[in-house]
Coordinates of N, CA and C in Angstrom, one line a residue:
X1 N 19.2 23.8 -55.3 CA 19.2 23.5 -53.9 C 18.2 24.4 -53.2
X2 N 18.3 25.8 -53.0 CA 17.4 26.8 -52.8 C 17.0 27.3 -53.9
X3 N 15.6 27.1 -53.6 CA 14.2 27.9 -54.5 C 14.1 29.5 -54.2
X4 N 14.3 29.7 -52.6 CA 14.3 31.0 -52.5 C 15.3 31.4 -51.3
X5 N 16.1 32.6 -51.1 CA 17.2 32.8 -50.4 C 16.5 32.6 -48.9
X6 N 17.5 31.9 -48.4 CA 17.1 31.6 -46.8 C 17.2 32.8 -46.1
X7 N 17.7 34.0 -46.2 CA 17.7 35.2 -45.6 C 16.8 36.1 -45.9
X8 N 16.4 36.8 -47.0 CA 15.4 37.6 -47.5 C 14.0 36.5 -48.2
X9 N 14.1 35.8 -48.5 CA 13.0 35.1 -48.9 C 13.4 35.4 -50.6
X10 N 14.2 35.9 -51.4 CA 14.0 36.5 -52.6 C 14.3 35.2 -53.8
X11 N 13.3 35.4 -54.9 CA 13.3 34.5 -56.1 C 14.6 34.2 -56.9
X12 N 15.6 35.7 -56.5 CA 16.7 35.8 -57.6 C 18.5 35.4 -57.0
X13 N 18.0 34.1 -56.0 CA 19.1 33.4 -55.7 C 20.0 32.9 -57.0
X14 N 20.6 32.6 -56.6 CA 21.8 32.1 -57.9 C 23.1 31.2 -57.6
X15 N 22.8 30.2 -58.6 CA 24.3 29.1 -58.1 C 25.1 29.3 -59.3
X16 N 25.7 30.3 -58.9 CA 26.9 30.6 -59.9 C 28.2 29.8 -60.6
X17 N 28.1 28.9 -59.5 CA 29.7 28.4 -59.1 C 29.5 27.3 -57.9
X18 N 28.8 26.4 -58.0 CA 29.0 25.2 -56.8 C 30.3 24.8 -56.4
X19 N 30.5 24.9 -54.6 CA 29.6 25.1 -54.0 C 28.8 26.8 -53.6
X20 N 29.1 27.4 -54.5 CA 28.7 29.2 -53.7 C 27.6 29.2 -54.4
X21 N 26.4 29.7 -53.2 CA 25.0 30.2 -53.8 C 25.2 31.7 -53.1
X22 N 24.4 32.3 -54.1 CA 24.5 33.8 -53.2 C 23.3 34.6 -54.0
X23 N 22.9 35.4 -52.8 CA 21.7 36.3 -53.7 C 22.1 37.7 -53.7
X24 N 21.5 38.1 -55.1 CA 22.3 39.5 -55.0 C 21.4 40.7 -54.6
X25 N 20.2 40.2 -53.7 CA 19.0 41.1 -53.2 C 19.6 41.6 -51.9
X26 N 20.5 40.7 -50.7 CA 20.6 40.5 -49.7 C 22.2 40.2 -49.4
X27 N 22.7 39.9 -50.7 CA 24.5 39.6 -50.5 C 24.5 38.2 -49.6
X28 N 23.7 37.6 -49.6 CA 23.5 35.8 -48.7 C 24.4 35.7 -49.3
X29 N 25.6 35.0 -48.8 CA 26.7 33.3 -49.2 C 26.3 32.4 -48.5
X30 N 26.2 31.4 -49.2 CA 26.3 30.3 -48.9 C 27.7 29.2 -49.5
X31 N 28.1 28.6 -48.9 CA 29.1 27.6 -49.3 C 28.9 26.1 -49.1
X32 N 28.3 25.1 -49.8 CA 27.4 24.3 -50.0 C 29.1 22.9 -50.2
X33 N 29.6 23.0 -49.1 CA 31.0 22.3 -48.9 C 30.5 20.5 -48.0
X34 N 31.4 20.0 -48.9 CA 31.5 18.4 -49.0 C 31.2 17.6 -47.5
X35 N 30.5 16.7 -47.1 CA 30.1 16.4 -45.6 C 31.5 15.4 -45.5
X36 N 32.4 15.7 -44.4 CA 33.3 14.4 -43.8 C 32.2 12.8 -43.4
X37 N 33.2 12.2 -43.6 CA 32.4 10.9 -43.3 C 33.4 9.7 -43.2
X38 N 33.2 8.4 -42.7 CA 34.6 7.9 -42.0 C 34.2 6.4 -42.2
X39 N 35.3 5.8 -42.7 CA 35.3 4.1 -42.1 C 35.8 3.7 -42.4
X40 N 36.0 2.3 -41.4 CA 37.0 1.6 -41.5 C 37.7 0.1 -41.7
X41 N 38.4 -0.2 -42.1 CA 38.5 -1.6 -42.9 C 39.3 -1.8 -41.6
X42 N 38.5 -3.1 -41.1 CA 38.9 -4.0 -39.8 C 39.5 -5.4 -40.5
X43 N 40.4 -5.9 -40.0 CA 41.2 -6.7 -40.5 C 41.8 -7.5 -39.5
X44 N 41.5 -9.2 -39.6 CA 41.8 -9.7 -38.5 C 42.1 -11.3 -39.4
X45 N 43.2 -11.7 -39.4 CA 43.5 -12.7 -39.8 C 43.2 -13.3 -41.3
X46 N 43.5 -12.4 -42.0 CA 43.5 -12.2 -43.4 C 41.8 -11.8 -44.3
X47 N 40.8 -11.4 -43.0 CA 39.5 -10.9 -43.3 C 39.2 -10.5 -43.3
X48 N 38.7 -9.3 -44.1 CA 37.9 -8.0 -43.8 C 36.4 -8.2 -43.3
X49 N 36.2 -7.4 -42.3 CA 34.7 -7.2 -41.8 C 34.3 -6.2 -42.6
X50 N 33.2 -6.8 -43.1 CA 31.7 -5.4 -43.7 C 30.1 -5.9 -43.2
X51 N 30.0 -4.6 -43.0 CA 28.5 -4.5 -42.9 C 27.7 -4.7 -44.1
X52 N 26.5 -5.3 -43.8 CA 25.6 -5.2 -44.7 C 24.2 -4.6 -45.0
X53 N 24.3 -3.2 -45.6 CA 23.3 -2.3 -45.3 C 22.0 -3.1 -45.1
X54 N 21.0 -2.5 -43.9 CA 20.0 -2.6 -43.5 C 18.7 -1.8 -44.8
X55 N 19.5 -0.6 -45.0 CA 18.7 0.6 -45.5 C 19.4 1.7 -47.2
X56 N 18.3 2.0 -47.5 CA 18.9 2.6 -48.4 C 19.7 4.3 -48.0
X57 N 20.9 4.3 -49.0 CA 21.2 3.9 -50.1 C 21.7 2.2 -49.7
X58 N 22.0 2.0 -51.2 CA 23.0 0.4 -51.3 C 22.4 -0.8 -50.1
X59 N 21.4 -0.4 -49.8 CA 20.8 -1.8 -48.6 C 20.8 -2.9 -49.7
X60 N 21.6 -4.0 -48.6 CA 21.7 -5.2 -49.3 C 23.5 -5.8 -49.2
X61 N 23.9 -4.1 -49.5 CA 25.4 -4.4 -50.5 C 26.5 -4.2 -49.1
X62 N 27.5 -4.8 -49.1 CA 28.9 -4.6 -48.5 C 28.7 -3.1 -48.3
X63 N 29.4 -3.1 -46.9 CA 29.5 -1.3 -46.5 C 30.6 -1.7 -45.4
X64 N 31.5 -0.5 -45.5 CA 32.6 -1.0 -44.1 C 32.2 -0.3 -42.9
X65 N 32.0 -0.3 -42.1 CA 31.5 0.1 -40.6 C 32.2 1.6 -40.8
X66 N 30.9 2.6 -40.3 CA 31.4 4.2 -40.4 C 30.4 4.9 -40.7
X67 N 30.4 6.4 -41.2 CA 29.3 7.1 -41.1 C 30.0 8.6 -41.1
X68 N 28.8 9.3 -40.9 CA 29.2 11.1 -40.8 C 29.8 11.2 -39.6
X69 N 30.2 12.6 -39.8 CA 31.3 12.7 -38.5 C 30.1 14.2 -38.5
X70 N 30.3 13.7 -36.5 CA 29.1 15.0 -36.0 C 30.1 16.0 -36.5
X71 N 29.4 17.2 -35.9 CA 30.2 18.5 -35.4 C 31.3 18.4 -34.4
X72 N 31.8 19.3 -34.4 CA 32.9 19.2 -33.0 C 33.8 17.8 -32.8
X73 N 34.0 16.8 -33.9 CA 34.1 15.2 -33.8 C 35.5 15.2 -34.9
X74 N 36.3 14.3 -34.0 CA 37.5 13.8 -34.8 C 37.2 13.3 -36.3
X75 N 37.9 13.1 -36.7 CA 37.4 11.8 -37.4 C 37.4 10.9 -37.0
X76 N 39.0 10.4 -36.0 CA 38.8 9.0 -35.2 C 38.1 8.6 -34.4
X77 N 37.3 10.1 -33.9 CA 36.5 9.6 -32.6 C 34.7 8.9 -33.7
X78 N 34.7 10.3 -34.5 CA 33.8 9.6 -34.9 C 33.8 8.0 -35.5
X79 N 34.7 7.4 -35.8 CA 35.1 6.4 -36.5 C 34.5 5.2 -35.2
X80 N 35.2 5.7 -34.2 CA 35.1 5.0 -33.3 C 33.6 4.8 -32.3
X81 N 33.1 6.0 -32.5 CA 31.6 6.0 -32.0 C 30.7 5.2 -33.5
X82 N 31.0 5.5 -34.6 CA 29.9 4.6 -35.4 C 30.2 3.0 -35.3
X83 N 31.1 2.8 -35.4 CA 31.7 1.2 -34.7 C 30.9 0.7 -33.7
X84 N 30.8 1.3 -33.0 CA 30.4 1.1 -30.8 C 28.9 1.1 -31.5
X85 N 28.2 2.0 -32.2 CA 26.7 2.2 -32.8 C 26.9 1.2 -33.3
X86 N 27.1 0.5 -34.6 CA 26.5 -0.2 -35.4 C 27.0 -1.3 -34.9
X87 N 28.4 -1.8 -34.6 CA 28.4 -3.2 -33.8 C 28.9 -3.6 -32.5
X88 N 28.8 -2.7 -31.4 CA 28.9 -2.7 -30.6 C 30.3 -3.4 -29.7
X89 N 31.1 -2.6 -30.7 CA 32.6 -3.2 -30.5 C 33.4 -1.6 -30.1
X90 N 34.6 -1.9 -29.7 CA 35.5 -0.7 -28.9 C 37.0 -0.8 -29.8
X91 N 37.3 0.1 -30.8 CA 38.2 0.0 -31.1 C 38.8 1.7 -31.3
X92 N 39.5 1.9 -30.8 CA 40.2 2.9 -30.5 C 41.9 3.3 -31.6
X93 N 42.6 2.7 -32.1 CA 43.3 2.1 -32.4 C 43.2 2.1 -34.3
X94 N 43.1 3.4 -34.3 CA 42.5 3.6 -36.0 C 44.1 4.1 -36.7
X95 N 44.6 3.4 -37.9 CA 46.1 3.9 -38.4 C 45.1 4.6 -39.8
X96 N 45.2 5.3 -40.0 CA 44.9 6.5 -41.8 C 45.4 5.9 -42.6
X97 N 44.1 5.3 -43.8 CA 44.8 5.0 -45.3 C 44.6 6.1 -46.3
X98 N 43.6 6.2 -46.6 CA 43.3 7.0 -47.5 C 41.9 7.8 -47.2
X99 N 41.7 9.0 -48.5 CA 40.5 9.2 -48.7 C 40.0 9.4 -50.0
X100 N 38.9 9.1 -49.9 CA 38.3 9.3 -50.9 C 36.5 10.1 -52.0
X101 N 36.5 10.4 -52.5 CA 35.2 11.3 -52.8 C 34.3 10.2 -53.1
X102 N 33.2 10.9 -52.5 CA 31.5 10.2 -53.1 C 30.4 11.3 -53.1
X103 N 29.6 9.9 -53.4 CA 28.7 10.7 -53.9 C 27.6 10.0 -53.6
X104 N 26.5 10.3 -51.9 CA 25.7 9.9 -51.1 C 24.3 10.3 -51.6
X105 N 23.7 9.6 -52.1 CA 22.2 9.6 -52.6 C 21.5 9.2 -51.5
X106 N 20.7 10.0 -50.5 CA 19.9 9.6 -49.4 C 18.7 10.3 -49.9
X107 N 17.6 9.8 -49.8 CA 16.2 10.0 -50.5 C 16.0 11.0 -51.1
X108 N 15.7 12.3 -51.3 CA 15.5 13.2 -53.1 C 17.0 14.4 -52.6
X109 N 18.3 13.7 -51.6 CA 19.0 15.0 -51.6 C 20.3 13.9 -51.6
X110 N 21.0 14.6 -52.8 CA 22.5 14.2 -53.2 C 23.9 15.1 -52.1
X111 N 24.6 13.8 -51.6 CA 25.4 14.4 -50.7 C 26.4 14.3 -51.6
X112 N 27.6 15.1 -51.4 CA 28.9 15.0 -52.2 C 30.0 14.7 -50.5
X113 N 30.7 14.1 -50.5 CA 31.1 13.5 -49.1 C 32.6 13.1 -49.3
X114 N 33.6 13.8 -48.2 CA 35.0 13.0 -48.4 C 34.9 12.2 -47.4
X115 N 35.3 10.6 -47.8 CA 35.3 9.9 -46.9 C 36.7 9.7 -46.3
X116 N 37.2 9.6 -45.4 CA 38.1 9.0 -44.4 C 38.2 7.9 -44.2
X117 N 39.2 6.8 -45.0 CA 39.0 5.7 -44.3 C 40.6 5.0 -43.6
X118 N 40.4 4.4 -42.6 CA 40.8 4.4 -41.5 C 41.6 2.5 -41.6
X119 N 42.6 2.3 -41.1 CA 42.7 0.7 -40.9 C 42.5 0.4 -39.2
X120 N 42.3 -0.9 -38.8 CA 42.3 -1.7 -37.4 C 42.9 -2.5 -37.8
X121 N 43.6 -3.5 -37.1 CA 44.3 -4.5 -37.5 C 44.2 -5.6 -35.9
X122 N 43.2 -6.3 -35.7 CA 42.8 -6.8 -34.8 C 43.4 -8.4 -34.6
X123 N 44.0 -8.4 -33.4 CA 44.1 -10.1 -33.4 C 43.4 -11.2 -33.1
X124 N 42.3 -10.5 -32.2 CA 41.4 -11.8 -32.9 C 39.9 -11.5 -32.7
X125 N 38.6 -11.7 -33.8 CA 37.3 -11.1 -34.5 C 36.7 -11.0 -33.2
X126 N 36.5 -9.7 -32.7 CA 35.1 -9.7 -32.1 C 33.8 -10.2 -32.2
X127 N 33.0 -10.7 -30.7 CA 31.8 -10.6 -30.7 C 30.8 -9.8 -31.2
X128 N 30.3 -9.9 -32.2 CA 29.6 -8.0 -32.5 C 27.9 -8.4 -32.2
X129 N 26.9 -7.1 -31.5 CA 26.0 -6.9 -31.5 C 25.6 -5.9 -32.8
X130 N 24.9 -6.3 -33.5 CA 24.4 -5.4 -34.8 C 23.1 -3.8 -34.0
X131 N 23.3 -3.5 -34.8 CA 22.2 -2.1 -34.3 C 21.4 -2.1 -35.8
X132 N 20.4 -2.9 -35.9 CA 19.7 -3.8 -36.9 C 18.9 -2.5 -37.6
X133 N 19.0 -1.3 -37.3 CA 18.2 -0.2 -38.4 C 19.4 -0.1 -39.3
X134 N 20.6 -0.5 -38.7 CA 21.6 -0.1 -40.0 C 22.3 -0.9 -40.8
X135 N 22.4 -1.9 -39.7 CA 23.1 -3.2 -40.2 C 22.5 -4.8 -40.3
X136 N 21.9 -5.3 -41.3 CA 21.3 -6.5 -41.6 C 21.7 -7.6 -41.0
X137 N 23.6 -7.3 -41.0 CA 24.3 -9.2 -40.6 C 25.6 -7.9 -41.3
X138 N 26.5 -9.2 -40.8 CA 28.0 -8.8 -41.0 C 28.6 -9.9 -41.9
X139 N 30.0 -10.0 -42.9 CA 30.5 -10.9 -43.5 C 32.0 -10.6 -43.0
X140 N 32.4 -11.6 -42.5 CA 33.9 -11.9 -42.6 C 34.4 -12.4 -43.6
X141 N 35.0 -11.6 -44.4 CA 35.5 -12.0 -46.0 C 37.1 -12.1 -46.2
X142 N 37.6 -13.1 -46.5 CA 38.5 -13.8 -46.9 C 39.2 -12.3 -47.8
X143 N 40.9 -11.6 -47.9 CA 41.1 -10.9 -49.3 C 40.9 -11.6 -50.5
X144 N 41.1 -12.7 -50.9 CA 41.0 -13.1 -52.1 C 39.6 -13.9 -52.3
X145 N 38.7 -13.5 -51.4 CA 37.5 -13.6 -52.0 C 36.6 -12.2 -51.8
X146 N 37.1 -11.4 -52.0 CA 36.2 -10.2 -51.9 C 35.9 -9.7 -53.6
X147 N 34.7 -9.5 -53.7 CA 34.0 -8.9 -55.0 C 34.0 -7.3 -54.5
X148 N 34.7 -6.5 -55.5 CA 34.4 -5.6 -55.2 C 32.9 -4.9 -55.5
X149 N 32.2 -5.4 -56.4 CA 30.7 -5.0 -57.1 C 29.8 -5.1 -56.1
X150 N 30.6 -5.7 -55.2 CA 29.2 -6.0 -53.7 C 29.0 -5.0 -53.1
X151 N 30.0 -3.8 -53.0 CA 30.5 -3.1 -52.4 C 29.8 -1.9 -52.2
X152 N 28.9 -1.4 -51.5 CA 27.7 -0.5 -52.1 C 28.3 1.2 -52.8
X153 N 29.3 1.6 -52.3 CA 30.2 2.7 -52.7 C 31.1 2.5 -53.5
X154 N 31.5 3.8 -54.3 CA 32.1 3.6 -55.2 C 33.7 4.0 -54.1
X155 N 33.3 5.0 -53.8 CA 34.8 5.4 -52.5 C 35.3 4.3 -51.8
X156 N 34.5 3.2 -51.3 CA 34.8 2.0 -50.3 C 35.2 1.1 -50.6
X157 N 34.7 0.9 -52.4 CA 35.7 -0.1 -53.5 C 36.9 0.3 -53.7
X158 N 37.0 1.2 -54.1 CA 38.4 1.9 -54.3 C 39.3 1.8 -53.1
X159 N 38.8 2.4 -52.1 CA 39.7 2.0 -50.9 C 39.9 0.5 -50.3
X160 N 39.0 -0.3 -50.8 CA 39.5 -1.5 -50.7 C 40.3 -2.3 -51.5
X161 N 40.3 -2.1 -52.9 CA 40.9 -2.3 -54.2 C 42.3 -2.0 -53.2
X162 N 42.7 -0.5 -52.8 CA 44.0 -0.1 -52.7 C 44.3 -1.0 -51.7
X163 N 44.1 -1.1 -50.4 CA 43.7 -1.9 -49.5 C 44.6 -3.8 -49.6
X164 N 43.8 -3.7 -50.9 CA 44.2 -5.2 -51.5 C 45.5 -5.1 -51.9
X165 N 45.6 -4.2 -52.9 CA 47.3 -4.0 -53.8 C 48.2 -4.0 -52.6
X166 N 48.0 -3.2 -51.3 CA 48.8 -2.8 -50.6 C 49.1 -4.5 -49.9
X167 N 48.3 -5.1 -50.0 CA 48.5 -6.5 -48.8 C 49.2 -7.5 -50.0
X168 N 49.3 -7.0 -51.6 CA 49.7 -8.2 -52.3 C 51.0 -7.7 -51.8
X169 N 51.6 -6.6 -52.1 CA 52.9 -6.1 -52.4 C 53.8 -6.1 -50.8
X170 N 53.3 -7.1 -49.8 CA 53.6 -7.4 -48.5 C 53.9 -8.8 -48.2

């Protein structure tokens, strides 16, 4: 990750133990800890809404509406502001399913990321405006026709896998 200590500049940084880098020129720590990140499976009449990445990673593939959570940021709020961003919809009204780990490949830097993902349970499908750097088009997908392989994350399949078990056993 570091070539040279961000504090002294020194060559004899060391990653002993991810996440701790530390140099023993200067006593630097660093703690190289997992980015929150959030989304949510909207559900409205037996359909899940996903986005369809614009961009890499996974452009192309199923993604559920969500993203990093700023600083100083809920998770729900963030949940709720990447929503309002990418489809210009207001939902407030987030119940907690699970979370889960990934692993965010964004151009030559590997994120390790817990995601948060979140239910809505809506009565009836929003109008949505896309925010087209991120989002290509949207799919309203039927449960029993969802592929999970479409699914650009391995965290967002899983959570939707569980997602599904949970709506058989109902």
């Amino acid at each position: 990750m570091f070539k040279f200590c961000p504090q002294c500049k020194s060559e004899q940084i060391k990653t002993t133990n991810i996440p701790l880098i530390e140099c023993p020129d200067c006593q630097f720590t660093y703690f190289h800890n997992c980015a929150s990140a959030v989304a949510g499976i909207i559900y409205c009449h037996g359909d899940i809404l996903f986005n369809i990445r614009a961009k890499e990673p996974a452009m192309g593939c199923y993604d559920l509406p969500g993203g990093f959570v700023d600083y100083d940021e809920s998770l729900e709020h963030a949940l709720t502001r990447e929503v309002k961003e990418e489809l210009d919809i207001e939902i407030n009204q987030w119940k907690y399913f699970c979370s889960q780990a990934n692993t965010y490949q964004y151009k030559d830097v590997t994120y390790k990321t817990t995601d948060a993902i979140f239910i809505a349970q809506l009565s009836e499908k929003p109008t949505v405006s896309l925010e087209l750097e991120e989002v290509s088009d949207i799919a309203w997908v039927a449960l029993e026709d969802i592929d999970l392989n479409k699914i650009g994350f391995t965290s967002l399949q899983e959570a939707v896998r569980l997602f599904l078990v949970k709506q058989q056993k109902h």
